[in-house]
């Protein structure tokens, strides 16, 4: 009896110290149980000198937690406590490693100066915060119009771009201001741009995306459309604001003719050939000239950054086969289009020079607020369902497409409606930003969506699914996930030449196994990712490895 108990004890200790799962050619290898008393990891910033830096959250409290590289063993945890700056409360925005230096970023509204301020704090090895340094301060009319900050590291991690966006509907103006930082937090470039819009029939004005490539070049994408009643058509404009480091960051406008199509959204990616590619959804115009508002297909526009010439402009309708999986054969054959609820989550450059586009059904439903004043709370339901996988050739034409079936949903309760994410004011909106706001991660949405893995010319997607869906590849047969904490990891692989999809379920899983959180990942290198998983017994940081 004593021998049996000893064996069971050793088994439990071994599991707590090391847990491993295998799904197809993907290995999930978790480190020891995290012994921090508080905080679930919600973001992995990266590694420095053998230490992994992460951001953790528990209710309204945030922590910086560190782990040992290689073993993923927990090292330290320290609660983030911002002192007020001139009497103003600081809100956490991001944790980042810029060219080997670790920084924590926060924002606040300066009541006296009427400015929205983005500040940076250095973090040493003991997790002690340095003094705040203002990296961007923007004058705003009042608190209710303080706008929002967005941020993005450069492709090589050497620079960090901060953008503030304000919408002023009365003045018919959208203003963005950018600051490109280096590891000393010095501004490599600052720029403020006013974009005027005229309130017209069916106006849609959007700042769609921005990014910094490995040369330090900055690109900002803006689109607008409106109903031209006199010409009985819908005018659409797509513009790239380019700031090239080699040209002293002088602003250059690149105008793109959409040829009678309406842009529904747009994302950008710099590809290995040095081109800037703009990829998104479009809709056709009706005979009356009005936009259809449904998804007709995917467009791919390429800009040669050496001379700003548009060298590719391709429009691809979704195939009948793809539509059949999503809306049924009868509606697909009648030429019906998809609802505009799909959001591009990944753009992945293929080895043949093309791009893989992952588009996920994404909706948020904001419920009725309960309570009064500071105790008021609002339920928000996030739904992330099927993923459309589209492979584009180098010339922008569609190679193949397929659909990953899933139905995920989670409801969170927040004390502030502003934490639902996104930014809009009437017909003017900002499309950039993360899939799930930082303030709600740790409440459930981090279990949703997918991890995109592209290695050796092959795409694999890791998603969490209900065990009742094992073996299911038909979207009509998928059962909705009822308990996000009881999901299992599933791998969908795709043949890069045909698009044929294979579902691989774990051959052996336990009732109380670790559940991966797809929103909490970090790519260490080729075929290796840091991941985070948990169950009732605790949480673990791990490494996902793709074997050939």
PDB file of C-alpha atoms in Angstrom, residues 175-399:
ATOM      1  CA  UNK A 175      -5.798  63.344 -36.393  1.00  0.00           C
ATOM      2  CA  UNK A 176      -3.018  60.837 -35.868  1.00  0.00           C
ATOM      3  CA  UNK A 177       0.343  61.540 -34.293  1.00  0.00           C
ATOM      4  CA  UNK A 178       3.224  59.065 -34.357  1.00  0.00           C
ATOM      5  CA  UNK A 179       6.518  58.677 -32.508  1.00  0.00           C
ATOM      6  CA  UNK A 180       9.074  56.105 -33.637  1.00  0.00           C
ATOM      7  CA  UNK A 181      11.313  55.170 -30.702  1.00  0.00           C
ATOM      8  CA  UNK A 182      14.690  53.477 -30.342  1.00  0.00           C
ATOM      9  CA  UNK A 183      15.964  51.559 -27.306  1.00  0.00           C
ATOM     10  CA  UNK A 184      16.906  54.803 -25.536  1.00  0.00           C
ATOM     11  CA  UNK A 185      13.302  55.984 -25.991  1.00  0.00           C
ATOM     12  CA  UNK A 186      14.559  58.795 -28.199  1.00  0.00           C
ATOM     13  CA  UNK A 187      12.154  59.707 -31.001  1.00  0.00           C
ATOM     14  CA  UNK A 188      13.646  58.752 -34.346  1.00  0.00           C
ATOM     15  CA  UNK A 189      10.701  60.527 -35.946  1.00  0.00           C
ATOM     16  CA  UNK A 190       7.605  62.477 -34.885  1.00  0.00           C
ATOM     17  CA  UNK A 191       4.712  63.411 -37.133  1.00  0.00           C
ATOM     18  CA  UNK A 192       1.198  64.788 -36.698  1.00  0.00           C
ATOM     19  CA  UNK A 193      -1.296  64.469 -39.556  1.00  0.00           C
ATOM     20  CA  UNK A 194      -4.793  65.930 -39.865  1.00  0.00           C
ATOM     21  CA  UNK A 195      -7.180  64.052 -42.131  1.00  0.00           C
ATOM     22  CA  UNK A 196     -10.252  66.032 -43.115  1.00  0.00           C
ATOM     23  CA  UNK A 197     -13.459  64.282 -44.044  1.00  0.00           C
ATOM     24  CA  UNK A 198     -16.727  65.740 -45.229  1.00  0.00           C
ATOM     25  CA  UNK A 199     -19.907  64.325 -43.723  1.00  0.00           C
ATOM     26  CA  UNK A 200     -21.613  62.898 -46.796  1.00  0.00           C
ATOM     27  CA  UNK A 201     -24.158  60.258 -47.690  1.00  0.00           C
ATOM     28  CA  UNK A 202     -23.039  56.766 -46.526  1.00  0.00           C
ATOM     29  CA  UNK A 203     -19.651  58.093 -45.384  1.00  0.00           C
ATOM     30  CA  UNK A 204     -17.170  55.508 -44.077  1.00  0.00           C
ATOM     31  CA  UNK A 205     -13.775  56.878 -43.026  1.00  0.00           C
ATOM     32  CA  UNK A 206     -11.187  54.593 -41.426  1.00  0.00           C
ATOM     33  CA  UNK A 207      -7.582  54.406 -40.316  1.00  0.00           C
ATOM     34  CA  UNK A 208      -7.126  50.737 -41.208  1.00  0.00           C
ATOM     35  CA  UNK A 209      -3.612  49.673 -40.255  1.00  0.00           C
ATOM     36  CA  UNK A 210      -0.004  50.760 -39.670  1.00  0.00           C
ATOM     37  CA  UNK A 211       3.384  49.109 -39.316  1.00  0.00           C
ATOM     38  CA  UNK A 212       7.166  49.529 -39.210  1.00  0.00           C
ATOM     39  CA  UNK A 213       9.424  47.325 -41.322  1.00  0.00           C
ATOM     40  CA  UNK A 214      12.987  46.195 -40.545  1.00  0.00           C
ATOM     41  CA  UNK A 215      14.395  49.322 -42.246  1.00  0.00           C
ATOM     42  CA  UNK A 216      12.516  51.606 -39.882  1.00  0.00           C
ATOM     43  CA  UNK A 217      10.084  52.715 -42.608  1.00  0.00           C
ATOM     44  CA  UNK A 218       6.583  53.625 -41.401  1.00  0.00           C
ATOM     45  CA  UNK A 219       3.353  52.939 -43.291  1.00  0.00           C
ATOM     46  CA  UNK A 220      -0.142  54.140 -42.371  1.00  0.00           C
ATOM     47  CA  UNK A 221      -3.209  53.002 -44.346  1.00  0.00           C
ATOM     48  CA  UNK A 222      -6.348  55.148 -44.593  1.00  0.00           C
ATOM     49  CA  UNK A 223      -9.561  54.463 -46.526  1.00  0.00           C
ATOM     50  CA  UNK A 224     -12.767  56.371 -47.094  1.00  0.00           C
ATOM     51  CA  UNK A 225     -15.913  55.910 -49.145  1.00  0.00           C
ATOM     52  CA  UNK A 226     -19.085  57.880 -49.705  1.00  0.00           C
ATOM     53  CA  UNK A 227     -22.183  57.865 -51.880  1.00  0.00           C
ATOM     54  CA  UNK A 228     -21.902  60.124 -54.952  1.00  0.00           C
ATOM     55  CA  UNK A 229     -25.555  60.756 -55.659  1.00  0.00           C
ATOM     56  CA  UNK A 230     -24.919  62.788 -58.821  1.00  0.00           C
ATOM     57  CA  UNK A 231     -22.845  60.037 -60.441  1.00  0.00           C
ATOM     58  CA  UNK A 232     -24.971  57.258 -58.891  1.00  0.00           C
ATOM     59  CA  UNK A 233     -21.941  55.467 -57.538  1.00  0.00           C
ATOM     60  CA  UNK A 234     -19.893  54.978 -54.361  1.00  0.00           C
ATOM     61  CA  UNK A 235     -16.502  56.676 -54.396  1.00  0.00           C
ATOM     62  CA  UNK A 236     -13.749  54.769 -52.593  1.00  0.00           C
ATOM     63  CA  UNK A 237     -10.234  55.965 -51.802  1.00  0.00           C
ATOM     64  CA  UNK A 238      -7.389  53.875 -50.386  1.00  0.00           C
ATOM     65  CA  UNK A 239      -4.250  55.782 -49.411  1.00  0.00           C
ATOM     66  CA  UNK A 240      -0.908  54.784 -47.900  1.00  0.00           C
ATOM     67  CA  UNK A 241       1.098  57.380 -45.991  1.00  0.00           C
ATOM     68  CA  UNK A 242       4.719  56.281 -46.394  1.00  0.00           C
ATOM     69  CA  UNK A 243       7.608  57.563 -44.272  1.00  0.00           C
ATOM     70  CA  UNK A 244      10.948  56.224 -45.507  1.00  0.00           C
ATOM     71  CA  UNK A 245      13.993  56.361 -43.226  1.00  0.00           C
ATOM     72  CA  UNK A 246      16.288  56.801 -46.250  1.00  0.00           C
ATOM     73  CA  UNK A 247      14.356  59.962 -47.208  1.00  0.00           C
ATOM     74  CA  UNK A 248      14.380  61.576 -43.789  1.00  0.00           C
ATOM     75  CA  UNK A 249      10.811  60.422 -43.058  1.00  0.00           C
ATOM     76  CA  UNK A 250       9.246  62.943 -45.409  1.00  0.00           C
ATOM     77  CA  UNK A 251       5.579  61.993 -45.800  1.00  0.00           C
ATOM     78  CA  UNK A 252       4.609  60.532 -49.189  1.00  0.00           C
ATOM     79  CA  UNK A 253       1.070  59.668 -50.285  1.00  0.00           C
ATOM     80  CA  UNK A 254       0.384  56.543 -52.338  1.00  0.00           C
ATOM     81  CA  UNK A 255      -3.127  56.619 -53.834  1.00  0.00           C
ATOM     82  CA  UNK A 256      -4.695  53.359 -55.005  1.00  0.00           C
ATOM     83  CA  UNK A 257      -7.599  53.101 -57.440  1.00  0.00           C
ATOM     84  CA  UNK A 258     -10.019  50.397 -56.303  1.00  0.00           C
ATOM     85  CA  UNK A 259     -11.775  50.276 -59.698  1.00  0.00           C
ATOM     86  CA  UNK A 260     -15.360  50.513 -58.524  1.00  0.00           C
ATOM     87  CA  UNK A 261     -14.945  48.306 -55.451  1.00  0.00           C
ATOM     88  CA  UNK A 262     -15.567  49.253 -51.835  1.00  0.00           C
ATOM     89  CA  UNK A 263     -12.954  48.494 -49.168  1.00  0.00           C
ATOM     90  CA  UNK A 264     -14.437  46.839 -46.071  1.00  0.00           C
ATOM     91  CA  UNK A 265     -11.121  46.517 -44.231  1.00  0.00           C
ATOM     92  CA  UNK A 266      -7.417  46.454 -45.030  1.00  0.00           C
ATOM     93  CA  UNK A 267      -4.252  45.047 -43.435  1.00  0.00           C
ATOM     94  CA  UNK A 268      -0.629  45.469 -44.486  1.00  0.00           C
ATOM     95  CA  UNK A 269       2.428  43.232 -44.638  1.00  0.00           C
ATOM     96  CA  UNK A 270       5.979  43.827 -45.876  1.00  0.00           C
ATOM     97  CA  UNK A 271       7.132  40.835 -47.908  1.00  0.00           C
ATOM     98  CA  UNK A 272      10.642  39.523 -48.554  1.00  0.00           C
ATOM     99  CA  UNK A 273      10.739  41.092 -52.025  1.00  0.00           C
ATOM    100  CA  UNK A 274      10.655  44.541 -50.412  1.00  0.00           C
ATOM    101  CA  UNK A 275       7.080  45.267 -51.403  1.00  0.00           C
ATOM    102  CA  UNK A 276       4.243  46.535 -49.242  1.00  0.00           C
ATOM    103  CA  UNK A 277       1.137  44.418 -49.673  1.00  0.00           C
ATOM    104  CA  UNK A 278      -2.337  45.642 -48.760  1.00  0.00           C
ATOM    105  CA  UNK A 279      -4.814  42.807 -48.272  1.00  0.00           C
ATOM    106  CA  UNK A 280      -8.426  42.958 -47.191  1.00  0.00           C
ATOM    107  CA  UNK A 281     -12.084  42.379 -47.993  1.00  0.00           C
ATOM    108  CA  UNK A 282     -14.054  44.211 -50.634  1.00  0.00           C
ATOM    109  CA  UNK A 283     -17.639  44.399 -51.855  1.00  0.00           C
ATOM    110  CA  UNK A 284     -19.027  45.167 -55.289  1.00  0.00           C
ATOM    111  CA  UNK A 285     -21.396  48.004 -56.063  1.00  0.00           C
ATOM    112  CA  UNK A 286     -25.051  47.446 -56.908  1.00  0.00           C
ATOM    113  CA  UNK A 287     -26.590  48.758 -60.111  1.00  0.00           C
ATOM    114  CA  UNK A 288     -27.783  51.762 -58.107  1.00  0.00           C
ATOM    115  CA  UNK A 289     -24.177  52.525 -57.215  1.00  0.00           C
ATOM    116  CA  UNK A 290     -24.592  51.695 -53.547  1.00  0.00           C
ATOM    117  CA  UNK A 291     -22.112  49.404 -51.800  1.00  0.00           C
ATOM    118  CA  UNK A 292     -23.363  45.883 -51.094  1.00  0.00           C
ATOM    119  CA  UNK A 293     -21.750  45.806 -47.592  1.00  0.00           C
ATOM    120  CA  UNK A 294     -21.238  42.033 -47.756  1.00  0.00           C
ATOM    121  CA  UNK A 295     -17.950  40.258 -48.413  1.00  0.00           C
ATOM    122  CA  UNK A 296     -17.489  39.658 -52.120  1.00  0.00           C
ATOM    123  CA  UNK A 297     -13.904  38.492 -51.806  1.00  0.00           C
ATOM    124  CA  UNK A 298     -10.289  39.374 -50.993  1.00  0.00           C
ATOM    125  CA  UNK A 299      -8.148  42.005 -52.711  1.00  0.00           C
ATOM    126  CA  UNK A 300      -4.347  42.045 -52.884  1.00  0.00           C
ATOM    127  CA  UNK A 301      -2.542  45.269 -53.796  1.00  0.00           C
ATOM    128  CA  UNK A 302       1.264  45.488 -53.913  1.00  0.00           C
ATOM    129  CA  UNK A 303       3.318  48.690 -53.791  1.00  0.00           C
ATOM    130  CA  UNK A 304       6.948  48.760 -54.933  1.00  0.00           C
ATOM    131  CA  UNK A 305       8.554  50.749 -52.121  1.00  0.00           C
ATOM    132  CA  UNK A 306      11.525  51.826 -54.267  1.00  0.00           C
ATOM    133  CA  UNK A 307       9.319  54.144 -56.345  1.00  0.00           C
ATOM    134  CA  UNK A 308       5.801  53.867 -54.789  1.00  0.00           C
ATOM    135  CA  UNK A 309       4.378  52.309 -57.955  1.00  0.00           C
ATOM    136  CA  UNK A 310       1.362  50.002 -57.686  1.00  0.00           C
ATOM    137  CA  UNK A 311       2.568  46.790 -59.314  1.00  0.00           C
ATOM    138  CA  UNK A 312      -0.313  44.480 -58.433  1.00  0.00           C
ATOM    139  CA  UNK A 313      -4.029  44.967 -57.938  1.00  0.00           C
ATOM    140  CA  UNK A 314      -6.030  41.752 -57.814  1.00  0.00           C
ATOM    141  CA  UNK A 315      -9.599  40.977 -56.729  1.00  0.00           C
ATOM    142  CA  UNK A 316     -10.581  37.405 -55.859  1.00  0.00           C
ATOM    143  CA  UNK A 317     -14.189  36.360 -55.336  1.00  0.00           C
ATOM    144  CA  UNK A 318     -14.778  33.657 -52.764  1.00  0.00           C
ATOM    145  CA  UNK A 319     -15.352  30.371 -54.562  1.00  0.00           C
ATOM    146  CA  UNK A 320     -18.718  28.602 -54.592  1.00  0.00           C
ATOM    147  CA  UNK A 321     -17.079  25.727 -52.675  1.00  0.00           C
ATOM    148  CA  UNK A 322     -15.961  28.063 -49.876  1.00  0.00           C
ATOM    149  CA  UNK A 323     -19.315  29.853 -49.740  1.00  0.00           C
ATOM    150  CA  UNK A 324     -21.142  26.501 -49.659  1.00  0.00           C
ATOM    151  CA  UNK A 325     -19.333  25.582 -46.453  1.00  0.00           C
ATOM    152  CA  UNK A 326     -20.278  28.913 -44.886  1.00  0.00           C
ATOM    153  CA  UNK A 327     -23.779  29.787 -46.104  1.00  0.00           C
ATOM    154  CA  UNK A 328     -25.056  26.600 -47.749  1.00  0.00           C
ATOM    155  CA  UNK A 329     -25.106  25.324 -51.319  1.00  0.00           C
ATOM    156  CA  UNK A 330     -28.392  26.956 -52.350  1.00  0.00           C
ATOM    157  CA  UNK A 331     -27.373  30.470 -51.285  1.00  0.00           C
ATOM    158  CA  UNK A 332     -23.836  30.016 -52.632  1.00  0.00           C
ATOM    159  CA  UNK A 333     -25.068  29.042 -56.106  1.00  0.00           C
ATOM    160  CA  UNK A 334     -27.390  32.043 -56.127  1.00  0.00           C
ATOM    161  CA  UNK A 335     -24.345  34.267 -55.772  1.00  0.00           C
ATOM    162  CA  UNK A 336     -25.069  35.397 -52.223  1.00  0.00           C
ATOM    163  CA  UNK A 337     -22.105  36.929 -50.378  1.00  0.00           C
ATOM    164  CA  UNK A 338     -20.795  36.546 -46.819  1.00  0.00           C
ATOM    165  CA  UNK A 339     -21.764  38.708 -43.870  1.00  0.00           C
ATOM    166  CA  UNK A 340     -19.138  41.347 -42.940  1.00  0.00           C
ATOM    167  CA  UNK A 341     -18.254  39.738 -39.609  1.00  0.00           C
ATOM    168  CA  UNK A 342     -14.877  38.270 -40.594  1.00  0.00           C
ATOM    169  CA  UNK A 343     -11.701  39.836 -39.274  1.00  0.00           C
ATOM    170  CA  UNK A 344      -8.216  39.186 -40.653  1.00  0.00           C
ATOM    171  CA  UNK A 345      -6.114  37.733 -37.833  1.00  0.00           C
ATOM    172  CA  UNK A 346      -2.952  36.682 -39.700  1.00  0.00           C
ATOM    173  CA  UNK A 347      -1.096  37.484 -42.915  1.00  0.00           C
ATOM    174  CA  UNK A 348       1.617  34.879 -43.530  1.00  0.00           C
ATOM    175  CA  UNK A 349       4.135  35.061 -46.359  1.00  0.00           C
ATOM    176  CA  UNK A 350       4.426  31.774 -48.249  1.00  0.00           C
ATOM    177  CA  UNK A 351       7.693  30.283 -49.451  1.00  0.00           C
ATOM    178  CA  UNK A 352       6.531  30.734 -53.071  1.00  0.00           C
ATOM    179  CA  UNK A 353       6.128  34.496 -52.584  1.00  0.00           C
ATOM    180  CA  UNK A 354       2.360  34.427 -52.041  1.00  0.00           C
ATOM    181  CA  UNK A 355       0.442  35.205 -48.852  1.00  0.00           C
ATOM    182  CA  UNK A 356      -1.858  33.126 -46.646  1.00  0.00           C
ATOM    183  CA  UNK A 357      -4.795  35.089 -45.219  1.00  0.00           C
ATOM    184  CA  UNK A 358      -6.583  33.884 -42.082  1.00  0.00           C
ATOM    185  CA  UNK A 359     -10.017  35.455 -41.574  1.00  0.00           C
ATOM    186  CA  UNK A 360     -12.018  34.598 -38.464  1.00  0.00           C
ATOM    187  CA  UNK A 361     -15.691  35.171 -37.700  1.00  0.00           C
ATOM    188  CA  UNK A 362     -15.490  37.693 -34.878  1.00  0.00           C
ATOM    189  CA  UNK A 363     -18.345  39.466 -33.094  1.00  0.00           C
ATOM    190  CA  UNK A 364     -18.828  41.215 -29.763  1.00  0.00           C
ATOM    191  CA  UNK A 365     -22.184  41.654 -28.084  1.00  0.00           C
ATOM    192  CA  UNK A 366     -22.436  44.276 -25.360  1.00  0.00           C
ATOM    193  CA  UNK A 367     -25.184  43.572 -22.839  1.00  0.00           C
ATOM    194  CA  UNK A 368     -27.079  45.952 -20.595  1.00  0.00           C
ATOM    195  CA  UNK A 369     -25.101  47.699 -17.883  1.00  0.00           C
ATOM    196  CA  UNK A 370     -26.113  46.909 -14.306  1.00  0.00           C
ATOM    197  CA  UNK A 371     -25.332  48.880 -11.184  1.00  0.00           C
ATOM    198  CA  UNK A 372     -24.749  52.568 -10.549  1.00  0.00           C
ATOM    199  CA  UNK A 373     -21.674  54.762 -10.857  1.00  0.00           C
ATOM    200  CA  UNK A 374     -18.292  53.119 -10.151  1.00  0.00           C
ATOM    201  CA  UNK A 375     -19.979  49.819  -9.280  1.00  0.00           C
ATOM    202  CA  UNK A 376     -21.659  49.522 -12.689  1.00  0.00           C
ATOM    203  CA  UNK A 377     -20.621  46.535 -14.817  1.00  0.00           C
ATOM    204  CA  UNK A 378     -21.308  45.453 -18.383  1.00  0.00           C
ATOM    205  CA  UNK A 379     -21.377  41.892 -19.812  1.00  0.00           C
ATOM    206  CA  UNK A 380     -19.550  41.508 -23.149  1.00  0.00           C
ATOM    207  CA  UNK A 381     -19.821  38.322 -25.216  1.00  0.00           C
ATOM    208  CA  UNK A 382     -16.986  37.480 -27.614  1.00  0.00           C
ATOM    209  CA  UNK A 383     -17.621  34.963 -30.404  1.00  0.00           C
ATOM    210  CA  UNK A 384     -14.840  33.575 -32.599  1.00  0.00           C
ATOM    211  CA  UNK A 385     -16.119  30.945 -34.987  1.00  0.00           C
ATOM    212  CA  UNK A 386     -14.949  29.460 -38.293  1.00  0.00           C
ATOM    213  CA  UNK A 387     -11.704  30.567 -39.967  1.00  0.00           C
ATOM    214  CA  UNK A 388     -11.477  31.112 -43.725  1.00  0.00           C
ATOM    215  CA  UNK A 389      -8.002  30.116 -44.924  1.00  0.00           C
ATOM    216  CA  UNK A 390      -7.099  31.733 -48.259  1.00  0.00           C
ATOM    217  CA  UNK A 391      -3.820  31.105 -50.078  1.00  0.00           C
ATOM    218  CA  UNK A 392      -2.839  33.782 -52.596  1.00  0.00           C
ATOM    219  CA  UNK A 393      -0.250  33.322 -55.335  1.00  0.00           C
ATOM    220  CA  UNK A 394       2.615  35.739 -55.805  1.00  0.00           C
ATOM    221  CA  UNK A 395       0.623  37.583 -58.489  1.00  0.00           C
ATOM    222  CA  UNK A 396      -2.290  38.039 -56.050  1.00  0.00           C
ATOM    223  CA  UNK A 397      -4.648  35.500 -57.615  1.00  0.00           C
ATOM    224  CA  UNK A 398      -6.303  32.919 -55.387  1.00  0.00           C
ATOM    225  CA  UNK A 399      -4.517  29.574 -55.239  1.00  0.00           C
TER     226      UNK A 399
END
